[in-house]
Amino acid sequence: MKKAEVKFENITKKFNETTAVDNVSCKFEAGTLTTLLGPSGCGKTTSLRIIAGLERATSGKILVDDEDVTLLPATDRDVSMVFQSYALFPHMSVIENVSYGLKMVNVNKEEYIQKSLETLKLVNLEGYENRMPSELSGGQQQRVAVARAIVLEPKVLLFDEPLSNLDAKLRRQVREDIREIQQKLGVTTIYVTHDQEEALAISDKVIVMNNAVIAQEGSPKDLYNFPKNKFVANFIGDANVVKAEILNKQSNSYELKIAEMKIKVQSDKNFEKTVSVALRPEKILIYKDKKENSIYATVNNASFVGSSYQYILNSDAGKLFVVSGETNDIFKVGEEVFLSINEEEVKILND
């Protein structure tokens, strides 16, 4: 299958007075799966529709393999899209649905049947070719929609919230299928979701959007471990965003005070007296006995959630959410505890 790099160059899309995408520039590397992630109304689906040719950018350029496709109609872009609603033809069998696009471009019958059967095998639907969509589960219908998109061997494969109609267990299974198919084919894939776990699980790169612009982009690990601002820290996983006082500044690090705890944190940015820092709940260690250089807290709430205990603690740093893998020796509501944090796990936020 062909691999193509997709580029946004200063793309803006306005609907009357509303700016849905605001001067966005980014790159979707050839052969990778990139997720556009963000809350409703952030511009991710509009961006996807601009790539598909279903919306026209108000200004800026879209390049596919260095070819300017900004003004090309959707049918001439060599791009396939899988919709949230599957959009299967209910009166056609599975193989008729999958081969529909090939028929439209005048591929001969023997070839399109052969290609469609091979594609159904790829999405684990061998033997389902004569069934009707109404005879399939939601997950199977979604796989038919994927097969219909990839049988055309597009340069770019687009997914618009493809799992939102499935239950949680099925969602996990189908997202793994999608990732496996993408890696087998090596097709450039752009995937839209508002589900951060989904984005982290399947992506080579995640572009987080907020209010029509890119808040941050990077690998799932980078975004989780090194959020640049409060929005990304809170949107990707849970984060405790707390204030820290600057005690001392050296060339590329700060000595900070969070409640009664002092730590050194790396940053090459310029800050004055206080900063906001992100503390991940699972990175905060919780003890019964006083530790040197720790934060004193009391347990406000304790919940057992199977593989871990979740605590809400009151401290001088504010209310803290802490997740502990220790499910036998637990802390009770009202108990006094002490918290410590590995300095390397603390991130200063730019805002």
mmCIF file of C-alpha atoms in Angstrom, residues 149-343:
data_model
loop_
_atom_site.group_PDB
_atom_site.id
_atom_site.type_symbol
_atom_site.label_atom_id
_atom_site.label_comp_id
_atom_site.label_asym_id
_atom_site.label_seq_id
_atom_site.Cartn_x
_atom_site.Cartn_y
_atom_site.Cartn_z
ATOM 1 C CA ALA A 149 -11.981 1.785 3.154
ATOM 2 C CA ILE A 150 -8.736 -0.200 2.783
ATOM 3 C CA VAL A 151 -9.757 -2.296 -0.248
ATOM 4 C CA LEU A 152 -9.191 0.868 -2.338
ATOM 5 C CA GLU A 153 -5.534 0.962 -1.170
ATOM 6 C CA PRO A 154 -5.712 4.663 -0.301
ATOM 7 C CA LYS A 155 -2.670 6.819 0.388
ATOM 8 C CA VAL A 156 -4.325 8.038 3.583
ATOM 9 C CA LEU A 157 -6.852 6.314 5.848
ATOM 10 C CA LEU A 158 -9.077 8.475 8.070
ATOM 11 C CA PHE A 159 -11.111 7.420 11.118
ATOM 12 C CA ASP A 160 -13.753 9.668 12.684
ATOM 13 C CA GLU A 161 -14.523 8.476 16.250
ATOM 14 C CA PRO A 162 -14.891 4.905 14.923
ATOM 15 C CA LEU A 163 -15.480 3.194 18.284
ATOM 16 C CA SER A 164 -17.951 5.516 19.982
ATOM 17 C CA ASN A 165 -20.938 3.246 19.188
ATOM 18 C CA LEU A 166 -19.341 0.165 20.789
ATOM 19 C CA ASP A 167 -19.328 -0.990 24.420
ATOM 20 C CA ALA A 168 -16.095 -0.745 26.445
ATOM 21 C CA LYS A 169 -14.837 -4.330 25.985
ATOM 22 C CA LEU A 170 -15.570 -4.352 22.262
ATOM 23 C CA ARG A 171 -13.947 -0.927 21.885
ATOM 24 C CA ARG A 172 -10.676 -2.297 23.238
ATOM 25 C CA GLN A 173 -10.809 -5.272 20.858
ATOM 26 C CA VAL A 174 -11.656 -3.233 17.746
ATOM 27 C CA ARG A 175 -9.027 -0.564 18.468
ATOM 28 C CA GLU A 176 -6.408 -3.335 18.705
ATOM 29 C CA ASP A 177 -7.682 -4.694 15.361
ATOM 30 C CA ILE A 178 -7.420 -1.251 13.756
ATOM 31 C CA ARG A 179 -3.863 -0.781 15.045
ATOM 32 C CA GLU A 180 -2.828 -4.255 13.859
ATOM 33 C CA ILE A 181 -4.301 -3.671 10.363
ATOM 34 C CA GLN A 182 -2.624 -0.244 10.133
ATOM 35 C CA GLN A 183 0.764 -1.732 11.040
ATOM 36 C CA LYS A 184 0.342 -4.631 8.605
ATOM 37 C CA LEU A 185 -0.524 -2.286 5.738
ATOM 38 C CA GLY A 186 1.792 0.565 6.779
ATOM 39 C CA VAL A 187 -0.819 3.046 5.539
ATOM 40 C CA THR A 188 -0.704 6.652 6.812
ATOM 41 C CA THR A 189 -3.619 6.830 9.229
ATOM 42 C CA ILE A 190 -5.234 9.823 10.924
ATOM 43 C CA TYR A 191 -7.620 8.982 13.734
ATOM 44 C CA VAL A 192 -10.009 11.297 15.593
ATOM 45 C CA THR A 193 -11.160 10.577 19.154
ATOM 46 C CA HIS A 194 -12.013 12.344 22.417
ATOM 47 C CA ASP A 195 -11.018 9.223 24.390
ATOM 48 C CA GLN A 196 -7.503 9.746 25.748
ATOM 49 C CA GLU A 197 -6.948 6.066 26.659
ATOM 50 C CA GLU A 198 -7.789 5.091 23.071
ATOM 51 C CA ALA A 199 -5.375 7.726 21.730
ATOM 52 C CA LEU A 200 -2.507 6.639 23.997
ATOM 53 C CA ALA A 201 -3.055 2.938 23.207
ATOM 54 C CA ILE A 202 -2.911 3.033 19.402
ATOM 55 C CA SER A 203 -0.941 6.087 18.294
ATOM 56 C CA ASP A 204 2.580 6.726 17.078
ATOM 57 C CA LYS A 205 1.880 10.425 17.607
ATOM 58 C CA VAL A 206 -0.916 12.350 19.321
ATOM 59 C CA ILE A 207 -1.927 15.911 18.436
ATOM 60 C CA VAL A 208 -3.961 17.412 21.282
ATOM 61 C CA MET A 209 -6.334 20.151 20.124
ATOM 62 C CA ASN A 210 -8.143 22.742 22.207
ATOM 63 C CA ASN A 211 -10.133 25.789 21.062
ATOM 64 C CA ALA A 212 -9.257 25.312 17.357
ATOM 65 C CA VAL A 213 -5.467 25.204 17.895
ATOM 66 C CA ILE A 214 -2.853 22.577 18.790
ATOM 67 C CA ALA A 215 -2.230 22.503 22.548
ATOM 68 C CA GLN A 216 0.680 20.021 22.240
ATOM 69 C CA GLU A 217 1.863 17.191 20.000
ATOM 70 C CA GLY A 218 4.232 14.290 20.568
ATOM 71 C CA SER A 219 4.435 10.579 21.337
ATOM 72 C CA PRO A 220 1.850 9.228 23.820
ATOM 73 C CA LYS A 221 4.617 8.782 26.419
ATOM 74 C CA ASP A 222 5.920 12.338 25.989
ATOM 75 C CA LEU A 223 2.474 13.876 26.315
ATOM 76 C CA TYR A 224 1.718 11.872 29.445
ATOM 77 C CA ASN A 225 5.090 12.413 31.114
ATOM 78 C CA PHE A 226 5.855 15.940 29.885
ATOM 79 C CA PRO A 227 2.620 17.933 29.547
ATOM 80 C CA LYS A 228 3.377 21.549 28.663
ATOM 81 C CA ASN A 229 0.246 23.173 30.041
ATOM 82 C CA LYS A 230 -2.673 22.627 32.427
ATOM 83 C CA PHE A 231 -5.070 21.613 29.670
ATOM 84 C CA VAL A 232 -2.838 18.753 28.418
ATOM 85 C CA ALA A 233 -1.928 17.666 31.967
ATOM 86 C CA ASN A 234 -5.613 17.365 32.853
ATOM 87 C CA PHE A 235 -6.892 16.024 29.532
ATOM 88 C CA ILE A 236 -4.345 13.200 29.204
ATOM 89 C CA GLY A 237 -4.706 11.101 32.334
ATOM 90 C CA ASP A 238 -5.355 12.606 35.738
ATOM 91 C CA ALA A 239 -3.059 15.268 37.113
ATOM 92 C CA ASN A 240 -2.833 17.196 40.343
ATOM 93 C CA VAL A 241 -1.994 20.733 39.295
ATOM 94 C CA VAL A 242 -0.537 22.536 42.326
ATOM 95 C CA LYS A 243 1.265 25.797 42.989
ATOM 96 C CA ALA A 244 4.969 25.745 43.871
ATOM 97 C CA GLU A 245 7.094 28.576 45.216
ATOM 98 C CA ILE A 246 10.437 29.261 43.514
ATOM 99 C CA LEU A 247 13.212 29.306 46.143
ATOM 100 C CA ASN A 248 16.171 29.383 43.817
ATOM 101 C CA LYS A 249 16.936 29.394 40.092
ATOM 102 C CA GLN A 250 19.990 28.005 38.352
ATOM 103 C CA SER A 251 20.718 27.940 34.616
ATOM 104 C CA ASN A 252 18.236 25.201 33.682
ATOM 105 C CA SER A 253 16.671 24.162 36.976
ATOM 106 C CA TYR A 254 14.604 25.529 39.843
ATOM 107 C CA GLU A 255 14.521 24.715 43.529
ATOM 108 C CA LEU A 256 10.803 24.606 44.386
ATOM 109 C CA LYS A 257 8.763 24.408 47.576
ATOM 110 C CA ILE A 258 5.462 22.494 47.420
ATOM 111 C CA ALA A 259 3.787 22.833 50.839
ATOM 112 C CA GLU A 260 6.657 21.786 53.194
ATOM 113 C CA MET A 261 8.564 19.717 50.608
ATOM 114 C CA LYS A 262 11.570 21.057 48.646
ATOM 115 C CA ILE A 263 12.537 19.646 45.251
ATOM 116 C CA LYS A 264 14.710 20.473 42.245
ATOM 117 C CA VAL A 265 13.033 20.464 38.834
ATOM 118 C CA GLN A 266 14.594 20.903 35.381
ATOM 119 C CA SER A 267 13.248 23.634 33.099
ATOM 120 C CA ASP A 268 14.837 26.054 30.657
ATOM 121 C CA LYS A 269 11.847 28.435 30.761
ATOM 122 C CA ASN A 270 11.841 31.741 32.644
ATOM 123 C CA PHE A 271 9.525 31.942 35.660
ATOM 124 C CA GLU A 272 9.319 34.521 38.450
ATOM 125 C CA LYS A 273 8.000 33.697 41.948
ATOM 126 C CA THR A 274 5.557 30.824 41.596
ATOM 127 C CA VAL A 275 4.843 28.102 39.044
ATOM 128 C CA SER A 276 2.186 25.451 38.488
ATOM 129 C CA VAL A 277 3.412 21.857 38.514
ATOM 130 C CA ALA A 278 1.716 18.606 37.479
ATOM 131 C CA LEU A 279 1.868 15.601 39.805
ATOM 132 C CA ARG A 280 0.530 12.335 38.399
ATOM 133 C CA PRO A 281 -1.623 10.433 40.964
ATOM 134 C CA GLU A 282 0.269 7.140 40.548
ATOM 135 C CA LYS A 283 3.663 8.861 41.007
ATOM 136 C CA ILE A 284 2.877 10.176 44.508
ATOM 137 C CA LEU A 285 4.059 7.729 47.180
ATOM 138 C CA ILE A 286 2.019 7.491 50.378
ATOM 139 C CA TYR A 287 3.407 6.453 53.812
ATOM 140 C CA LYS A 288 2.112 6.027 57.377
ATOM 141 C CA ASP A 289 5.352 7.205 58.969
ATOM 142 C CA LYS A 290 6.899 10.641 58.605
ATOM 143 C CA LYS A 291 9.507 10.781 55.855
ATOM 144 C CA GLU A 292 12.191 13.388 55.473
ATOM 145 C CA ASN A 293 11.159 16.088 52.960
ATOM 146 C CA SER A 294 7.548 14.956 52.598
ATOM 147 C CA ILE A 295 4.088 16.537 52.499
ATOM 148 C CA TYR A 296 1.771 15.987 55.474
ATOM 149 C CA ALA A 297 -1.804 15.039 54.517
ATOM 150 C CA THR A 298 -4.980 13.464 55.865
ATOM 151 C CA VAL A 299 -7.171 10.936 54.062
ATOM 152 C CA ASN A 300 -10.477 12.460 53.003
ATOM 153 C CA ASN A 301 -11.759 9.564 50.866
ATOM 154 C CA ALA A 302 -10.611 6.017 50.022
ATOM 155 C CA SER A 303 -12.037 3.905 47.162
ATOM 156 C CA PHE A 304 -11.187 0.343 46.127
ATOM 157 C CA VAL A 305 -11.278 -0.002 42.314
ATOM 158 C CA GLY A 306 -9.971 -3.554 41.836
ATOM 159 C CA SER A 307 -6.311 -3.247 40.892
ATOM 160 C CA SER A 308 -5.666 -0.188 43.078
ATOM 161 C CA TYR A 309 -6.874 2.092 45.843
ATOM 162 C CA GLN A 310 -7.729 5.699 45.035
ATOM 163 C CA TYR A 311 -7.367 8.341 47.722
ATOM 164 C CA ILE A 312 -8.411 11.957 48.001
ATOM 165 C CA LEU A 313 -6.137 13.694 50.489
ATOM 166 C CA ASN A 314 -6.216 17.077 52.163
ATOM 167 C CA SER A 315 -2.791 18.744 52.327
ATOM 168 C CA ASP A 316 -1.168 22.171 52.470
ATOM 169 C CA ALA A 317 -0.589 21.796 48.721
ATOM 170 C CA GLY A 318 -4.361 21.494 48.242
ATOM 171 C CA LYS A 319 -6.615 18.492 47.585
ATOM 172 C CA LEU A 320 -4.570 15.669 46.046
ATOM 173 C CA PHE A 321 -5.744 12.600 44.126
ATOM 174 C CA VAL A 322 -3.413 9.621 44.723
ATOM 175 C CA VAL A 323 -3.547 6.110 43.243
ATOM 176 C CA SER A 324 -1.789 3.284 45.099
ATOM 177 C CA GLY A 325 -1.224 -0.255 43.845
ATOM 178 C CA GLU A 326 -1.134 -1.459 47.469
ATOM 179 C CA THR A 327 -4.558 -3.015 48.105
ATOM 180 C CA ASN A 328 -3.869 -4.924 51.368
ATOM 181 C CA ASP A 329 -2.202 -2.442 53.715
ATOM 182 C CA ILE A 330 -4.578 0.472 53.140
ATOM 183 C CA PHE A 331 -5.166 3.929 54.625
ATOM 184 C CA LYS A 332 -8.440 4.798 56.343
ATOM 185 C CA VAL A 333 -10.490 7.998 56.146
ATOM 186 C CA GLY A 334 -9.166 10.506 58.697
ATOM 187 C CA GLU A 335 -5.727 8.863 58.923
ATOM 188 C CA GLU A 336 -2.600 11.054 58.838
ATOM 189 C CA VAL A 337 -0.184 10.198 56.012
ATOM 190 C CA PHE A 338 3.026 11.515 54.444
ATOM 191 C CA LEU A 339 3.635 11.930 50.737
ATOM 192 C CA SER A 340 6.846 11.911 48.769
ATOM 193 C CA ILE A 341 7.531 12.422 45.078
ATOM 194 C CA ASN A 342 10.479 11.566 42.883
ATOM 195 C CA GLU A 343 11.809 14.920 41.612
#
